Coordinates of C-alpha atoms in Angstrom, one line a residue:
X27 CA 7.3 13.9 60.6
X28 CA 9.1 17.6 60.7
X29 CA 8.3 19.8 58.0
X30 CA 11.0 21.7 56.9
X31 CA 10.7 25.7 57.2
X32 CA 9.6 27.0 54.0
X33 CA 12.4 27.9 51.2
X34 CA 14.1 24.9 51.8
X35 CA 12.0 22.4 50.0
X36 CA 13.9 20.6 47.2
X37 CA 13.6 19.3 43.6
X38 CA 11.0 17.1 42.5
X39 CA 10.5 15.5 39.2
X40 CA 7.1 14.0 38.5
X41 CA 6.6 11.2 36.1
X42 CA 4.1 9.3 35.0
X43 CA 0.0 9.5 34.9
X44 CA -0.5 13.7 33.3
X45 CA -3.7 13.8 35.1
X46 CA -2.9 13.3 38.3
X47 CA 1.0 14.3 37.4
X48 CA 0.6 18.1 36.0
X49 CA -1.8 18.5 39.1
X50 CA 0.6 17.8 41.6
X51 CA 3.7 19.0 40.5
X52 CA 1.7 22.2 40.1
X53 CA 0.6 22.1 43.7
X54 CA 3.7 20.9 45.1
X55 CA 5.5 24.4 42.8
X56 CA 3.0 26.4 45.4
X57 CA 4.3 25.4 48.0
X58 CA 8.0 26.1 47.1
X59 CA 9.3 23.1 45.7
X60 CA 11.3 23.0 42.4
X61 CA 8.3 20.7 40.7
X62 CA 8.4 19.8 37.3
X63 CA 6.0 17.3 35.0
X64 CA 7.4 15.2 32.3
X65 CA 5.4 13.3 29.8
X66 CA 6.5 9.8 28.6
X67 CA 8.9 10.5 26.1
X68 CA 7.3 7.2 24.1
X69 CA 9.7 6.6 21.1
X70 CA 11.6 9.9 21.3
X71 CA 14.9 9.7 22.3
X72 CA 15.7 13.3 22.8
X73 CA 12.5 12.8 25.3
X74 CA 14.2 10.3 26.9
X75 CA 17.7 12.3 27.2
X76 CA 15.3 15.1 28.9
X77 CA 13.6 12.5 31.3
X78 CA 17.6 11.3 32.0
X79 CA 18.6 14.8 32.4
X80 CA 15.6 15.7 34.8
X81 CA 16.7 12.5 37.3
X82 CA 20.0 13.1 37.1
X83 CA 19.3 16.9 38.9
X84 CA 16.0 15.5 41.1
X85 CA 15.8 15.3 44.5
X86 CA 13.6 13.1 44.4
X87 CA 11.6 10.7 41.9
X88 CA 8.0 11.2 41.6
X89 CA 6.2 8.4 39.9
X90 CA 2.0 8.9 39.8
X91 CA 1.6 4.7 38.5
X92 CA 4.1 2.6 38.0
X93 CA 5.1 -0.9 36.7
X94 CA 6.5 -3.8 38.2
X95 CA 8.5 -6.2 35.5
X96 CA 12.2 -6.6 35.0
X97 CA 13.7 -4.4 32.3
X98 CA 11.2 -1.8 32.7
X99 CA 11.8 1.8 32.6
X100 CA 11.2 1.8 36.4
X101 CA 13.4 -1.1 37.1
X102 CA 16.4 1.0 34.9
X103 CA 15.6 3.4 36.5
X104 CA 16.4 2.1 40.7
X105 CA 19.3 0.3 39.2
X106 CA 21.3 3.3 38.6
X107 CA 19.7 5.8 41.2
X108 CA 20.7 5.7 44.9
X109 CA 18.4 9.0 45.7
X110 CA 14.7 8.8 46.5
X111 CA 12.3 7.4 44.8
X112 CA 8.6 7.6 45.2
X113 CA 6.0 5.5 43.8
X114 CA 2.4 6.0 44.0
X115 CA -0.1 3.4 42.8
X116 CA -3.4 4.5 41.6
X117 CA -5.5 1.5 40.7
X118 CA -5.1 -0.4 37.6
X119 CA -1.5 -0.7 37.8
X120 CA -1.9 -2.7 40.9
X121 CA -3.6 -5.1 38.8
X122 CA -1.0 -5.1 35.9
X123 CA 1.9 -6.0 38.9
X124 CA 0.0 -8.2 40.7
X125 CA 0.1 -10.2 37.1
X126 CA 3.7 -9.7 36.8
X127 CA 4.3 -10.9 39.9
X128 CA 2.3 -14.1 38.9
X129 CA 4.2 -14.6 36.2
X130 CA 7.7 -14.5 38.5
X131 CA 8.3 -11.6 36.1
X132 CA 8.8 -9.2 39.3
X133 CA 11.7 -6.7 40.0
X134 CA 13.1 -7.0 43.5
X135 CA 14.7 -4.0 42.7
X136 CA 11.3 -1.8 42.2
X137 CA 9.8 -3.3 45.2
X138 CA 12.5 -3.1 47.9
X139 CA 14.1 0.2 46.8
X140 CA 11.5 2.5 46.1
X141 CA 9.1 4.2 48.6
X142 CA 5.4 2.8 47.9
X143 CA 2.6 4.5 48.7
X144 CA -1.1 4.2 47.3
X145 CA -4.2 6.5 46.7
X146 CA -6.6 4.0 48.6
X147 CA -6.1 1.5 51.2
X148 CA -7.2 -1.6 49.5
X149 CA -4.5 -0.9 47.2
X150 CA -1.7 -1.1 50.1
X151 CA -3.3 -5.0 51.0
X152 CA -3.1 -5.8 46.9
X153 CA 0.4 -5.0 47.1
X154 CA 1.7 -7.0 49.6
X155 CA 0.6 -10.1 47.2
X156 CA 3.5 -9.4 45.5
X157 CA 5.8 -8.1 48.5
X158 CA 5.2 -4.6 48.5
X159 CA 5.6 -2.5 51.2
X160 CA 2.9 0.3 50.9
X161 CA 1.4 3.0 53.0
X162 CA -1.9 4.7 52.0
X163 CA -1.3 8.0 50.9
X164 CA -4.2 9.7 49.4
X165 CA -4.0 12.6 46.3
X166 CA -5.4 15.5 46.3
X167 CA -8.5 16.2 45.2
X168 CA -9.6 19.2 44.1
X169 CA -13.4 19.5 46.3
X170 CA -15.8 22.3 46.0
X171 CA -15.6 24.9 49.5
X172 CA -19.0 26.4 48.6
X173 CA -22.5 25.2 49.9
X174 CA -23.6 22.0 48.1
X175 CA -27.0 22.4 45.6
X176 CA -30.0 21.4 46.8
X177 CA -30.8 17.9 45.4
X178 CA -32.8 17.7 42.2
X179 CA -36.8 17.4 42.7
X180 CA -36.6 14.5 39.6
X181 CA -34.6 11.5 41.5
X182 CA -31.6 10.8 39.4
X183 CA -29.2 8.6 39.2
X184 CA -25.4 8.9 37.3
X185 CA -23.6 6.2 36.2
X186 CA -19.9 6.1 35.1
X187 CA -18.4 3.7 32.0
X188 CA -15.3 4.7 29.9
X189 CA -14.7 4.5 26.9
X190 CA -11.5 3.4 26.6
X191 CA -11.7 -0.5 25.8
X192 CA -8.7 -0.9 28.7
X193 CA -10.3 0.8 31.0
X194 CA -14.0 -0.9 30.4
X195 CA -12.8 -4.5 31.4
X196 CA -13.3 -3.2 35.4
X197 CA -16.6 -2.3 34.8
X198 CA -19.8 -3.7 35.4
X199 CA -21.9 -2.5 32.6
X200 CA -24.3 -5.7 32.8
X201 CA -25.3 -4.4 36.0
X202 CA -25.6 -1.2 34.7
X203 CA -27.4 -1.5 31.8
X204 CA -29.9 -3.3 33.7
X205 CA -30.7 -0.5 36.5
X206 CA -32.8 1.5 34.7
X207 CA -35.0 -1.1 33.3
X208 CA -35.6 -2.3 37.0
X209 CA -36.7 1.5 38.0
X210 CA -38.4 2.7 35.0
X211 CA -39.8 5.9 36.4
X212 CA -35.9 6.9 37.5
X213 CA -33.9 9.2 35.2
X214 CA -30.3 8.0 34.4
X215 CA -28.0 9.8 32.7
X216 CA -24.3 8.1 31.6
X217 CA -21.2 9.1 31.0
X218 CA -18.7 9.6 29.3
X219 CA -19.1 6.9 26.6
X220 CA -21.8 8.3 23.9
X221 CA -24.9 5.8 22.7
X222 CA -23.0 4.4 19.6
X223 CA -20.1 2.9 21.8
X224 CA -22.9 0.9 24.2
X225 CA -25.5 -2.0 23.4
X226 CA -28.5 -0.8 21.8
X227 CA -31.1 0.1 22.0
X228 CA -30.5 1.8 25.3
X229 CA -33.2 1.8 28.1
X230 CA -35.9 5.1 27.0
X231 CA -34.8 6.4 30.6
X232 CA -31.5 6.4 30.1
X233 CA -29.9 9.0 28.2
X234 CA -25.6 8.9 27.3
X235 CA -24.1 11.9 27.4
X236 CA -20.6 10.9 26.2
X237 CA -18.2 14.1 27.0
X238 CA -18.8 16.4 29.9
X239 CA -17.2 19.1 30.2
X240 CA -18.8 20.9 33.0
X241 CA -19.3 18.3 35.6
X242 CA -20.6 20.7 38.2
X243 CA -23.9 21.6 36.4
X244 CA -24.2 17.6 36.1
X245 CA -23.4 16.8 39.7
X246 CA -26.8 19.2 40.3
X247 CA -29.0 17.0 37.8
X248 CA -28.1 14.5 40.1
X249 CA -29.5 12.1 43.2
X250 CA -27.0 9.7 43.5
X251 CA -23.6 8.2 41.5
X252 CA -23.4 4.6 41.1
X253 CA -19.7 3.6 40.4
X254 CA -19.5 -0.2 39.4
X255 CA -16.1 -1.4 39.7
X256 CA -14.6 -4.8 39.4
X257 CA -10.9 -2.7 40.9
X258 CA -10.1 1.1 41.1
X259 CA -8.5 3.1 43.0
X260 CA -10.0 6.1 44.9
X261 CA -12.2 7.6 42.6
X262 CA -12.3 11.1 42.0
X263 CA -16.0 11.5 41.3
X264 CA -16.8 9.8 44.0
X265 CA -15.2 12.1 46.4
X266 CA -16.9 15.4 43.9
X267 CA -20.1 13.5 44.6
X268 CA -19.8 13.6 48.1
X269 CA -18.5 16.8 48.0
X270 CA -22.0 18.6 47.0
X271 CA -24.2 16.4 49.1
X272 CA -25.1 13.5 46.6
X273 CA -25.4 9.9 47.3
X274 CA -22.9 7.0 46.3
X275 CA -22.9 4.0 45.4
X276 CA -19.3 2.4 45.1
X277 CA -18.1 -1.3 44.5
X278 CA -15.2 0.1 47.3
X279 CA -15.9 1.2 50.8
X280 CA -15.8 4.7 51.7
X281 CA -16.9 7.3 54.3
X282 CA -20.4 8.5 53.5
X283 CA -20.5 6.3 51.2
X284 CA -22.4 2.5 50.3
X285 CA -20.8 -0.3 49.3
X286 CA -22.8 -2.6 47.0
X287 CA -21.8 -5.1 44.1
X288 CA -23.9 -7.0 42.0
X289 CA -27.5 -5.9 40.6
X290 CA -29.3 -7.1 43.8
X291 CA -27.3 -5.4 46.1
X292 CA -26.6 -2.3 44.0
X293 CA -30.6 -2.4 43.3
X294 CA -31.6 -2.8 46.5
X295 CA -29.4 0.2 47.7
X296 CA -31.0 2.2 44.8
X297 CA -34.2 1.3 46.2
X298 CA -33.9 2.1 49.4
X299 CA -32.7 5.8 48.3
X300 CA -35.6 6.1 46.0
X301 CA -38.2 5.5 48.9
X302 CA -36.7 8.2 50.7
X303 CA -37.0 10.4 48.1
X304 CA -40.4 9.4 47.6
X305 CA -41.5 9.6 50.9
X306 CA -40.0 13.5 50.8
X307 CA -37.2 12.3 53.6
X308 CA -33.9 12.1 51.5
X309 CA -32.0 15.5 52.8
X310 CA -28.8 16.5 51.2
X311 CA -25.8 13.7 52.5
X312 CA -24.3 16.2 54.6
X313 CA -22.6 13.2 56.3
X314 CA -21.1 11.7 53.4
X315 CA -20.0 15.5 52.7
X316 CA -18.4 16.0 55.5
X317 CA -16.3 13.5 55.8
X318 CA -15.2 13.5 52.5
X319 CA -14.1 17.5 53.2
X320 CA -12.2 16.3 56.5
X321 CA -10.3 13.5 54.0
X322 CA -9.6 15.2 51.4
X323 CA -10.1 18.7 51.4
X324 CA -8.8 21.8 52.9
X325 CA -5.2 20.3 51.5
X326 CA -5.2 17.8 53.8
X327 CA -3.7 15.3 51.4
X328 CA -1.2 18.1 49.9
X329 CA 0.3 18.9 53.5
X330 CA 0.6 15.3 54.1
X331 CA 2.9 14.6 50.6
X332 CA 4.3 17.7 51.6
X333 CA 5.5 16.5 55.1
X334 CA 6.1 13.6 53.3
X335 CA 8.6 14.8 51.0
X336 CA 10.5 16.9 52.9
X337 CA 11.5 13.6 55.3
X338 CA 13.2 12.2 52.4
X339 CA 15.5 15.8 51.2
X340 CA 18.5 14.7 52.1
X341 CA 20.0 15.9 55.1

């Protein structure tokens, strides 16, 4: 790919997730492209007009998630425009096509007209299910540049459940729930649902945190995360986690990272960790931290959309 000298970098419009959405549009506005973020205009139609208007003038399409039926907003969408359009799947609207697709309720249009890219490589493999084209292109992620904290001197584990009733049915909380039972001298600490939302009574040595909103000063209470996933896409906190030197456990595969599933397997993981810690030989995961730095930090990811991007500015 050429990158394009700097000044001549065109107009973007990103849709869809805010999260990731405002983030990148912001990022992408540093580096001298006309970025803006619009929010689904739900039932408004002068939101709608805006979001028409704000096509109309784009370069190019952003969408951060996307769907995959006929008649959707997406599928409206590639019917009328002939300039790029990006789409980059982020987890559980994989799933949500993959269903579609099932159901024969698929748009051709969306799949062979748009560019498809996705946040984790497992994600690329789902999508050709239902004839999808995709190239792993990761997000960034915004990753700590100082030293990481020493680990804690209690061994501590994090665990991560939503609140959201949507976003629980990926979840494994039955494996979850019975972790700290199995390791009753370990501290675990959950977030962000609070104790009412979970099945009580609630393990003595666990303790539900609901809301953080300083997940630094928790990252340094903590040994190790243990993300139980049925699907996702690349998780944030599991890259953070890596970030300062802790320990993860992931239903997924990545760099400095374990895979387990399943309370044997996740236990057994646990326990293996434990002993080191025990045994005063459980450093900081320096390994797991560096390659999650060489992934996706140092704007890495950004300078690939970037490149990215610029390829498609018409010519």
């Amino acid at each position: 790919m050429t990158a394009t000298p700097p000044g001549r970098r065109g107009r973007v419009l990103v849709l869809g997730l805010p999260y990731f959405g405002r983030r990148l549009a912001a990022d992408l506005s540093r580096l001298g492209w006309q970025a803006r973020y619009l929010p689904h205009p739900g039932r408004s139609l002068p939101g709608w007009a805006r979001v028409a208007a704000a096509v109309a003038r784009a370069d190019i399409v952003y969408l951060i998630g996307s769907r995959l039926d006929r008649g959707s907003p997406q599928d409206r969408l590639l019917r009328v425009r002939r300039r790029p359009v990006v789409i980059h799947w982020v987890g559980t609207d994989v799933q949500i096509a993959l269903e579609e697709h099932r159901r024969r309720n698929a748009s051709a249009r969306i799949a062979e007209r748009a560019i498809h890219w996705t946040d984790a490589p497992w994600l690329a493999e789902e999508l050709r299910l239902a004839g999808i084209r995709a190239e792993y292109v990761p997000l960034p992620i915004p990753l700590p540049a100082a030293d990481p904290p020493p680990l804690p001197e209690q061994f501590t584990v994090l665990l991560y459940y939503p609140v959201d009733a949507f976003d629980r049915e990926v979840f494994d909380i039955d494996t979850m729930l019975r972790l700290p039972p199995a390791f009753p001298g370990v501290r675990f600490i959950l977030v962000p649902s609070p104790p009412e939302t979970l099945p009580a009574p609630l393990p003595p040595n666990l303790e539900a945190r609901g809301w953080v909103d300083d997940m630094d000063a928790l990252y340094r209470e903590v040994t190790v995360l243990v993300r139980l996933t049925s699907h996702d896409g690349q998780s944030f906190m599991a890259a953070e986690a890596l970030a300062r030197g802790r320990y993860l456990i992931w239903t997924h595969p990545m760099p400095g990272g374990i895979q387990a599933a399943g309370f044997e397997a996740v236990s057994a993981a646990l326990r293996r960790l434990l002993e080191r810690h025990q045994a005063g030989a459980l450093p900081l995961n320096l390994d797991g931290r560096r390659q999650v730095l060489e992934r996706f930090g140092g704007g890495a990811p950004l300078r690939e959309i970037d490149e990215r991007l610029q390829v498609l500015l018409p010519r």
